[in-house]
XYZ file of C-alpha atoms in Angstrom:
623
model
C -0.342 -0.208 0.014
C 3.023 1.958 0.404
C 1.397 5.411 1.171
C -2.400 5.149 1.779
C -4.274 2.937 4.376
C -7.669 3.455 3.792
C -9.663 2.263 6.928
C -13.645 0.396 6.168
C -16.274 2.444 8.033
C -17.094 -0.126 10.950
C -17.596 0.685 14.958
C -14.748 -0.458 16.847
C -14.972 -4.335 17.879
C -12.955 -6.334 19.793
C -11.300 -9.847 17.757
C -13.431 -11.816 19.640
C -16.540 -10.668 18.014
C -15.553 -10.777 14.275
C -17.789 -14.212 14.548
C -15.439 -16.008 12.522
C -13.448 -19.084 12.694
C -9.628 -17.140 13.221
C -9.499 -18.817 16.790
C -9.641 -22.056 16.036
C -6.875 -24.530 15.114
C -9.038 -27.018 13.365
C -10.717 -27.347 9.982
C -13.051 -29.817 8.695
C -11.172 -31.152 5.421
C -13.300 -34.034 4.234
C -11.773 -36.563 2.501
C -12.681 -36.390 -1.237
C -11.956 -39.394 -3.000
C -12.381 -39.807 -6.896
C -10.254 -41.032 -9.908
C -9.984 -36.951 -11.042
C -6.900 -35.616 -9.449
C -7.965 -34.985 -6.015
C -5.877 -35.921 -3.597
C -7.017 -36.681 0.206
C -4.753 -34.601 2.327
C -3.835 -34.449 5.710
C -4.127 -31.113 7.088
C -5.431 -31.959 10.093
C -6.890 -35.231 11.678
C -11.016 -34.287 10.659
C -12.570 -37.465 8.362
C -10.324 -39.483 10.931
C -12.146 -41.834 13.133
C -8.461 -42.472 14.732
C -4.924 -41.030 14.733
C -2.139 -42.885 16.885
C -1.125 -39.978 19.680
C 2.165 -41.051 18.075
C 1.728 -39.442 14.947
C 1.827 -35.490 14.316
C 0.948 -33.227 11.437
C 3.710 -30.490 10.359
C 3.419 -28.060 7.609
C 5.844 -28.092 5.014
C 8.543 -25.149 3.694
C 8.984 -25.285 -0.131
C 12.500 -25.434 -1.437
C 13.766 -21.742 -2.451
C 14.912 -21.257 -6.135
C 16.531 -18.481 -7.955
C 14.713 -15.439 -9.163
C 12.810 -16.421 -12.282
C 11.744 -13.053 -12.690
C 13.337 -10.059 -12.318
C 13.821 -6.589 -13.470
C 15.271 -6.225 -16.858
C 13.328 -3.433 -18.767
C 12.686 0.471 -18.351
C 9.383 -0.196 -17.396
C 10.518 -2.574 -14.530
C 13.181 0.135 -13.145
C 11.502 0.715 -9.617
C 11.066 -3.206 -8.988
C 9.489 -6.415 -9.765
C 6.895 -6.310 -7.152
C 4.303 -7.805 -4.826
C 1.092 -8.542 -6.462
C 1.234 -11.728 -9.022
C -1.218 -14.186 -10.703
C -0.290 -17.326 -12.329
C -3.056 -19.033 -14.631
C -2.401 -21.807 -17.234
C -3.770 -21.635 -20.884
C -5.472 -24.196 -21.962
C -5.318 -23.254 -25.784
C -1.272 -23.200 -25.879
C -0.734 -25.430 -22.946
C 1.291 -22.767 -21.694
C 1.613 -21.004 -18.296
C 1.320 -17.502 -17.711
C 1.970 -14.717 -14.826
C 1.075 -11.555 -14.623
C 3.065 -9.717 -12.553
C 3.629 -6.559 -11.274
C 6.104 -4.357 -12.741
C 6.882 -0.665 -11.599
C 8.902 2.366 -12.872
C 8.836 5.698 -11.185
C 8.437 5.944 -7.246
C 6.274 2.843 -6.659
C 3.146 4.808 -5.920
C -0.062 2.737 -6.895
C -2.536 4.079 -9.342
C -4.830 6.036 -8.043
C -2.612 7.320 -4.946
C -0.408 10.505 -4.475
C 2.222 11.486 -7.454
C 0.538 9.625 -9.773
C 1.757 11.148 -12.431
C 5.384 10.249 -11.515
C 4.146 6.659 -10.881
C 3.938 3.893 -13.603
C 2.683 0.914 -11.817
C 1.954 -1.757 -14.314
C 0.718 -5.554 -15.234
C 3.418 -7.257 -17.039
C 3.457 -10.833 -18.773
C 5.440 -13.640 -18.455
C 5.334 -16.850 -20.039
C 6.299 -20.724 -19.339
C 6.237 -24.088 -20.878
C 7.180 -26.001 -17.936
C 6.899 -22.977 -14.800
C 10.935 -23.089 -14.787
C 11.708 -20.938 -17.751
C 10.060 -17.674 -18.350
C 10.155 -15.439 -20.721
C 8.844 -11.899 -21.459
C 6.897 -11.578 -24.793
C 7.122 -8.569 -26.971
C 3.214 -8.272 -26.847
C 2.861 -4.361 -29.066
C -0.026 -3.730 -26.891
C 0.729 -0.980 -24.937
C 1.903 2.081 -25.770
C 4.469 3.249 -23.448
C 6.649 6.701 -24.577
C 5.513 5.747 -28.645
C 6.289 2.326 -28.100
C 4.500 -0.706 -28.530
C 7.551 -3.172 -27.939
C 7.122 -4.075 -24.460
C 5.503 -7.109 -22.667
C 3.035 -4.558 -20.574
C -1.021 -5.290 -20.672
C -2.564 -2.344 -18.922
C -1.505 0.323 -16.059
C -3.038 -0.929 -12.492
C -1.603 -3.513 -9.864
C -3.141 -5.909 -7.631
C -3.742 -8.439 -10.514
C -5.989 -11.460 -10.162
C -6.551 -13.742 -13.474
C -8.540 -16.921 -14.080
C -10.417 -18.049 -16.860
C -13.932 -17.812 -16.394
C -16.107 -20.990 -16.915
C -19.185 -19.531 -16.065
C -21.322 -20.466 -18.848
C -23.035 -16.980 -18.999
C -19.677 -15.424 -19.810
C -19.525 -13.001 -23.015
C -16.740 -14.463 -25.590
C -15.054 -11.256 -25.138
C -14.833 -11.786 -21.528
C -13.924 -15.351 -20.970
C -10.676 -14.054 -19.266
C -11.231 -11.595 -16.427
C -9.360 -9.794 -14.064
C -9.732 -8.533 -10.887
C -7.568 -5.622 -9.578
C -7.194 -3.458 -6.328
C -10.312 -1.302 -7.257
C -11.297 -2.417 -11.172
C -12.068 -5.394 -13.083
C -11.391 -6.591 -16.701
C -12.372 -8.656 -19.348
C -10.629 -10.387 -22.788
C -11.351 -12.754 -25.043
C -7.699 -14.389 -24.934
C -6.314 -12.848 -21.883
C -3.542 -10.349 -23.663
C -5.934 -7.590 -24.928
C -8.148 -6.250 -21.946
C -11.049 -3.791 -21.430
C -12.841 -1.929 -18.474
C -15.341 -4.028 -17.024
C -15.760 -1.638 -14.361
C -19.120 0.909 -14.097
C -19.727 3.591 -11.767
C -20.502 1.524 -8.836
C -16.792 0.520 -7.156
C -16.105 -2.932 -7.218
C -15.153 -2.995 -3.931
C -14.624 -0.623 -0.697
C -10.663 0.668 -2.322
C -7.386 -0.470 -0.862
C -4.432 -1.065 -2.574
C -3.230 -4.461 -2.369
C -4.489 -7.911 -3.929
C -7.552 -9.603 -4.586
C -7.981 -13.080 -5.778
C -10.856 -14.037 -7.386
C -12.444 -17.175 -9.731
C -15.937 -18.078 -10.758
C -17.061 -21.077 -8.503
C -19.000 -23.800 -10.688
C -20.494 -25.416 -7.089
C -22.094 -21.689 -6.516
C -22.742 -20.574 -10.027
C -21.667 -17.061 -8.923
C -18.021 -15.019 -8.613
C -16.018 -15.427 -5.205
C -13.110 -12.823 -4.475
C -11.211 -12.766 -1.667
C -9.950 -8.911 -0.715
C -8.040 -7.114 2.311
C -10.355 -5.812 5.146
C -9.162 -3.214 7.328
C -11.438 -3.145 10.539
C -11.211 -0.970 13.743
C -10.140 -2.782 16.860
C -10.353 -1.759 20.304
C -7.239 -2.125 22.011
C -5.080 -2.212 19.029
C -1.855 -0.249 18.835
C -2.317 0.490 15.020
C -6.004 1.046 15.398
C -6.939 -1.127 12.692
C -6.471 -4.592 12.238
C -5.872 -6.150 8.029
C -7.896 -9.035 7.663
C -9.366 -11.361 4.689
C -12.965 -10.565 3.383
C -15.149 -12.787 0.989
C -17.724 -11.435 -1.350
C -19.446 -13.568 -3.579
C -21.804 -12.608 -6.265
C -23.413 -12.837 -9.729
C -21.859 -9.941 -10.907
C -18.462 -9.460 -11.247
C -18.209 -5.914 -11.746
C -20.023 -5.573 -7.942
C -18.628 -7.645 -5.679
C -20.254 -5.966 -2.824
C -23.774 -6.725 -4.056
C -24.612 -9.159 -1.660
C -22.501 -7.771 1.065
C -23.610 -4.077 0.859
C -21.395 -3.390 4.135
C -18.536 -4.772 3.074
C -17.178 -8.276 2.093
C -17.417 -10.379 5.644
C -14.573 -11.065 7.486
C -13.535 -14.648 7.330
C -9.789 -14.407 8.831
C -8.157 -12.110 11.341
C -5.458 -12.518 14.009
C -6.304 -13.852 17.263
C -5.860 -14.042 20.613
C -2.913 -15.472 20.262
C -1.049 -13.253 17.775
C 0.896 -9.872 18.847
C -0.231 -6.824 18.905
C 0.940 -5.604 15.449
C 0.065 -8.549 13.674
C -2.099 -8.141 10.477
C -3.005 -10.477 7.642
C -2.160 -8.458 4.705
C -2.314 -10.583 1.568
C -4.917 -14.108 0.888
C -3.593 -15.403 -2.289
C -5.837 -17.708 -2.542
C -5.476 -21.093 -4.788
C -8.246 -23.547 -5.254
C -6.286 -27.054 -5.164
C -6.173 -29.057 -7.134
C -8.481 -26.612 -9.004
C -11.910 -24.341 -8.227
C -13.707 -27.441 -10.530
C -12.390 -30.225 -8.508
C -11.206 -28.896 -5.409
C -10.246 -30.547 -2.248
C -8.951 -27.552 -0.451
C -8.805 -23.873 -0.483
C -5.390 -22.721 -0.052
C -3.937 -19.170 1.009
C -0.689 -18.098 1.438
C -1.070 -14.829 3.004
C 1.560 -12.357 3.656
C 1.663 -11.995 7.776
C 2.702 -8.141 8.314
C 4.242 -7.511 11.683
C 4.387 -3.760 12.578
C 7.657 -1.819 13.783
C 7.314 -0.200 16.944
C 6.876 3.982 16.601
C 9.947 5.592 14.556
C 12.295 2.178 14.647
C 14.144 1.831 13.087
C 14.151 4.342 10.573
C 11.524 6.736 11.346
C 9.037 5.639 8.449
C 5.452 5.520 9.156
C 3.077 2.089 8.539
C 6.673 0.161 8.633
C 7.451 -3.724 8.968
C 8.196 -7.070 7.854
C 6.015 -9.462 5.617
C 6.587 -13.191 5.597
C 3.934 -15.887 4.064
C 1.942 -18.053 5.774
C -0.479 -21.203 5.088
C -4.153 -21.339 5.843
C -6.576 -23.743 4.780
C -10.415 -24.047 4.315
C -12.929 -26.857 2.379
C -15.613 -24.464 1.975
C -13.779 -21.360 1.433
C -15.533 -19.408 4.555
C -14.443 -21.295 7.651
C -10.710 -20.808 7.561
C -8.392 -21.960 9.468
C -4.441 -22.886 10.145
C -3.677 -26.627 9.543
C -3.738 -28.822 12.731
C -0.002 -28.613 12.798
C 2.352 -28.587 15.481
C 4.093 -25.543 13.595
C 0.763 -24.390 11.931
C 1.684 -20.865 12.471
C 5.195 -20.700 11.485
C 6.003 -19.489 8.286
C 5.758 -21.406 4.973
C 8.143 -19.465 3.468
C 10.636 -17.038 5.740
C 12.320 -14.676 4.795
C 15.424 -14.570 3.180
C 19.240 -14.252 4.642
C 20.025 -10.898 5.451
C 23.402 -9.917 4.705
C 23.206 -6.323 6.007
C 25.456 -7.039 8.778
C 25.178 -7.908 12.263
C 23.773 -4.984 13.811
C 21.020 -5.084 11.515
C 18.791 -7.409 12.961
C 16.889 -6.007 15.829
C 14.672 -3.866 14.172
C 13.086 -2.649 17.392
C 16.054 0.250 18.132
C 17.165 2.710 15.582
C 18.919 2.119 12.938
C 18.741 -1.660 13.701
C 17.769 -2.799 9.999
C 18.835 -2.782 6.310
C 19.861 0.877 6.011
C 17.575 2.439 3.192
C 20.180 5.053 2.510
C 23.604 2.869 2.612
C 23.431 0.383 -0.669
C 23.299 -2.433 1.126
C 19.669 -3.259 0.242
C 20.985 -4.139 -3.265
C 23.504 -6.807 -2.347
C 21.172 -8.624 0.751
C 18.649 -11.232 -0.350
C 15.940 -9.447 -2.106
C 13.378 -10.867 0.013
C 15.270 -10.223 3.309
C 11.919 -7.714 4.033
C 8.975 -8.464 2.896
C 7.629 -11.441 0.623
C 4.329 -12.121 -1.056
C 2.838 -15.099 -2.469
C 1.302 -14.997 -6.294
C -2.013 -17.339 -6.434
C -1.508 -20.423 -8.703
C 0.724 -22.535 -9.238
C 2.223 -24.891 -11.697
C 2.467 -29.173 -11.613
C 6.103 -30.186 -13.011
C 6.165 -32.137 -16.028
C 6.999 -35.330 -14.653
C 3.902 -34.775 -11.936
C 6.197 -34.817 -8.988
C 6.430 -31.207 -8.132
C 4.257 -27.822 -7.554
C 5.596 -24.724 -8.501
C 4.500 -21.535 -6.787
C 6.343 -18.118 -6.612
C 7.180 -15.617 -4.135
C 7.469 -12.625 -5.276
C 10.169 -10.490 -2.699
C 11.846 -7.025 -1.623
C 14.854 -5.881 0.585
C 13.106 -2.793 1.787
C 10.885 -2.707 4.524
C 6.988 -2.136 4.259
C 7.194 1.411 4.941
C 10.568 2.056 3.594
C 12.130 4.724 1.548
C 10.947 4.577 -2.129
C 12.040 7.860 -3.452
C 15.743 6.805 -2.664
C 15.230 3.253 -4.393
C 19.006 2.009 -3.029
C 18.070 -1.448 -3.802
C 18.955 -1.186 -7.374
C 17.315 -4.260 -9.656
C 17.235 -6.535 -6.368
C 13.960 -7.268 -6.631
C 11.770 -10.298 -8.140
C 9.878 -13.737 -8.295
C 11.681 -16.556 -6.673
C 10.450 -20.244 -7.715
C 9.638 -22.200 -4.916
C 9.651 -26.457 -5.191
C 7.203 -28.534 -3.181
C 6.370 -32.021 -3.575
C 3.077 -32.655 -4.889
C 0.227 -32.110 -2.645
C 3.218 -31.575 0.300
C 1.810 -28.329 2.205
C 1.540 -30.731 5.082
C 2.285 -34.190 6.381
C 2.319 -37.069 8.987
C 5.265 -37.314 10.790
C 6.221 -41.192 12.518
C 8.266 -41.704 15.183
C 10.901 -44.133 14.929
C 9.350 -47.328 15.933
C 10.700 -51.030 14.900
C 10.575 -54.401 16.441
C 6.789 -54.435 17.377
C 3.786 -56.100 15.720
C 2.361 -54.752 12.506
C -0.999 -53.403 14.840
C 0.838 -52.032 17.435
C 2.669 -49.401 14.862
C 1.473 -45.658 14.727
C -1.300 -45.568 12.433
C -4.419 -43.552 11.248
C -8.017 -44.371 9.983
C -9.303 -42.343 7.332
C -12.975 -43.141 7.347
C -16.193 -43.196 4.976
C -14.029 -43.297 1.426
C -16.287 -44.602 -1.675
C -13.661 -45.982 -3.610
C -14.688 -45.160 -7.544
C -16.314 -47.651 -9.469
C -14.392 -47.677 -12.416
C -11.305 -46.109 -14.106
C -11.325 -44.925 -17.821
C -12.063 -46.957 -20.993
C -9.039 -48.561 -21.920
C -6.794 -48.742 -18.812
C -5.954 -51.625 -16.727
C -4.662 -54.838 -17.740
C -6.361 -58.833 -18.664
C -5.556 -61.453 -15.534
C -5.735 -64.970 -16.744
C -6.696 -67.976 -14.514
C -5.538 -71.528 -15.913
C -6.586 -74.654 -15.244
C -6.726 -77.982 -16.959
C -9.507 -79.647 -19.062
C -9.137 -82.647 -16.479
C -10.195 -79.948 -14.056
C -13.969 -79.710 -15.250
C -15.403 -83.942 -15.196
C -17.192 -85.680 -16.599
C -16.339 -84.566 -20.144
C -12.756 -83.744 -19.274
C -13.172 -80.476 -21.671
C -12.877 -76.724 -20.831
C -16.045 -74.637 -20.491
C -16.676 -71.645 -22.626
C -15.714 -69.717 -19.621
C -12.456 -70.809 -19.823
C -11.797 -72.101 -23.401
C -8.964 -73.338 -24.856
C -6.801 -70.302 -26.488
C -5.858 -70.369 -30.280
C -1.934 -70.332 -30.944
C 0.268 -70.545 -33.675
C 3.931 -71.483 -31.761
C 4.577 -72.073 -28.278
C 5.197 -68.929 -27.151
C 1.848 -68.520 -27.269
C 0.429 -70.717 -24.475
C 3.627 -69.525 -22.432
C 2.102 -65.732 -21.917
C -0.688 -67.233 -19.864
C 1.919 -68.360 -17.401
C 1.714 -66.095 -14.409
C 5.324 -64.549 -15.270
C 4.243 -64.389 -18.718
C 6.968 -67.029 -19.290
C 7.689 -69.944 -18.778
C 5.873 -73.703 -19.382
C 2.453 -74.695 -18.189
C 1.679 -78.299 -17.626
C -0.891 -80.750 -17.439
C -0.330 -84.022 -16.269
C 2.811 -82.708 -15.433
C 3.538 -82.713 -19.412
C 4.201 -79.184 -20.994
C 1.590 -77.512 -22.751
C 2.395 -76.690 -26.333
C 0.845 -75.412 -29.698
C -0.753 -78.647 -31.308
C -2.845 -78.030 -34.197
C -3.472 -74.658 -33.466
C -4.617 -75.265 -29.885
C -2.858 -74.831 -26.345
C -2.998 -78.640 -25.228
C -0.726 -81.302 -24.254
C -2.211 -83.954 -26.527
C -3.527 -85.820 -23.544
C -7.151 -87.137 -22.842
C -8.014 -83.730 -20.519
C -4.722 -82.292 -21.387
C -6.333 -78.988 -23.290
C -5.123 -75.464 -21.470
C -8.068 -73.457 -19.845
C -7.839 -70.195 -19.850
C -10.438 -68.105 -17.895
C -10.005 -64.309 -18.708
C -10.349 -61.232 -16.162
C -9.995 -57.537 -17.184
C -9.163 -55.721 -14.032
C -9.730 -51.914 -14.178
C -6.102 -50.685 -13.072
C -7.526 -49.051 -10.367
C -5.457 -48.925 -6.789
C -4.479 -46.637 -4.079
C -1.673 -44.391 -4.299
C 0.231 -43.184 -1.285
C 2.483 -40.117 -1.273
C 5.533 -41.046 1.263
C 8.734 -40.771 2.246
C 10.443 -43.074 4.637
C 13.886 -43.808 5.682
C 15.777 -46.432 4.174
C 14.456 -48.702 7.292
C 11.176 -47.386 7.725
C 7.940 -47.970 5.774
C 4.481 -47.580 5.128
C 1.802 -50.472 5.194
C -2.180 -49.899 4.111
C -5.201 -51.820 5.284
C -8.654 -51.907 4.121
C -11.766 -52.323 6.002
C -15.441 -52.225 5.738
C -17.954 -51.670 8.469
C -14.989 -51.426 11.459
C -13.257 -54.701 10.131
C -10.237 -55.458 7.862
C -11.160 -56.649 4.280
C -9.958 -60.635 4.056
C -6.578 -60.406 1.828
C -5.915 -56.303 2.646
C -4.855 -56.543 5.967
C -1.804 -54.955 7.835
C -0.233 -58.443 7.921
C -1.332 -58.889 4.069
C 0.339 -55.291 2.634
C 3.353 -55.133 1.100
C 5.097 -52.576 2.758
C 5.984 -49.042 1.264
C 9.250 -47.707 1.244
C 11.136 -44.775 0.088
C 10.063 -41.846 -1.480
C 7.307 -41.483 -3.736
C 4.497 -39.715 -4.713
C 2.015 -42.331 -5.794
C 3.280 -45.747 -4.185
C 0.872 -48.099 -5.203
C -0.810 -49.928 -2.147
C 0.164 -53.334 -2.736
C -1.068 -57.213 -0.921
C -0.419 -60.400 -0.939
C -2.491 -60.583 -3.762
C -1.992 -57.910 -5.774
C -3.238 -54.047 -5.822
C -6.108 -53.847 -7.515
C -9.369 -52.408 -5.788
C -12.037 -54.030 -8.520
C -13.419 -55.967 -5.505
C -14.255 -53.315 -3.359
C -14.983 -50.679 -6.274
C -17.975 -48.176 -5.317
C -17.728 -49.465 -1.687
C -17.628 -47.306 1.086
C -14.370 -48.596 3.067
C -12.074 -46.930 5.607
C -8.308 -47.041 4.850
C -5.687 -47.148 7.775
C -2.089 -46.549 7.211
C 0.396 -47.758 9.435
C 3.713 -45.751 9.490
C 6.969 -45.673 11.114
C 10.109 -43.413 10.629
C 7.898 -42.024 7.480
C 6.073 -38.899 6.686
C 2.709 -39.480 4.371
C 1.454 -36.302 2.691
C -1.478 -37.600 0.661
C -3.244 -40.113 -0.509
C -4.844 -40.757 -4.480
C -6.828 -43.296 -5.945
C -5.197 -44.041 -9.571
C -5.799 -45.698 -12.766
C -3.016 -47.561 -14.630
C -2.004 -45.943 -17.696
């Protein structure tokens, strides 16, 4: 927000009177089970009928990668900045990042000194989420030239492909900014959709929007500034949620302002705010297991410290979650309130890590901000993500700045030391169940979790799965000693055609202790009752994938239960241990891994773990 701090007109209230779920650590995440890409995540214990007290849930931290977008162009000279949005272009198959690019003073459009501030939205594209390019779009006229990657002038961007059946072809792409909305037929050429009615009581941070097909309406998360009694700052920044059938009027159904759905609570320090929301439905808005939020938490410096700037402080990124998008909470993890993405390494010197005292942080005038980590002082997450090409990772994107929230924008002592960082996280790896080192104990006594009321999908898509052959001999069917129609004798042109029905697909089958060979076009021994009988069964290829990481000694076991009892053949004692590091290891038992026998049924899944981390479960189909 830099210079502006608009406060919504509300009576002074206490946090306990906000009427939201921010004070609880639990969130109802009902397990979703289907062969449509939806995982069963472990953000909490809801949806389970049992979990061993030796197990804990922990929030992950993504691996920080390099800056993938940084200032290289004159129109990015002040910064590649805070508010960015990632979306998949289904037509080209590429991914787009609409990012905050600023030249001038950095003051947002509509604020003071607009004439010398040029805060715009630029575009980068990528095929793999790792390498990004800035295409020449020839759209925006800057100083008489359109040879740039600028799409329009505004900030606080969130872009989505509108799946609303009523959406105009010219507005199938939608963009939400802090105080305006736009439509586009292609995500490149945008026109304003805003009318005389404000879309939202104006602020200058980043809203996040999408069309929710389950509601048939648009959902927009915004920043709400609420007056709170007893707060040193007088207000608290919160997350508000609006639902509307008119994308140009966000508060149509909430004339008093988007209702607050998350705010700091009694466990938080006085000077902590929830600054942004970065809503990301996962895996998608059309098939959503969890509404994930990656807000920047803003901790204000005390008055005057460290350099006397107003509205000053540091920001890092946290993780919040919800099943319905309304009841937003932390994960039920031992480290739930810790940063999901911590600040970058402070290289400003040993005396620059105590911001509560004068000159106790990175100097805004010495030039040190140009050489410390570019995300030393503030970070903001883009909404959206990119899956890796091999399906094992998720790529998220955090912007960073070496200067503090209220730092001296005019000095610009950081050079080009801003940008967007690549973050890598294993698929579904937002949180995990952590199991202790437990060995030399019966399987039934290992730490375990039971996920209840899971409906096994009824089938996989046509063409998946494989054939299973059960073989016997003609003499098994007296008195005729001939193979029945349900298990006929296969035809053949060579002995190899008969051997393929062996359990391993090779080796010889026998009847009467005599090898079955190809004789006169049939698989037989040539003796009475010696014909090979083959019953062919096609399995759907449906299996249960376990996203797990174990030590070399650790393992995971899987049991399926019906009505509270283990299903014969699918017990812990039948389970083949899963080891190593896999995002989709198939649960296997002594009789195989196929789930056709329980397809369409409601079961419970019991997972026993030792020295392991379990991230998710997914039903899978064989290719």
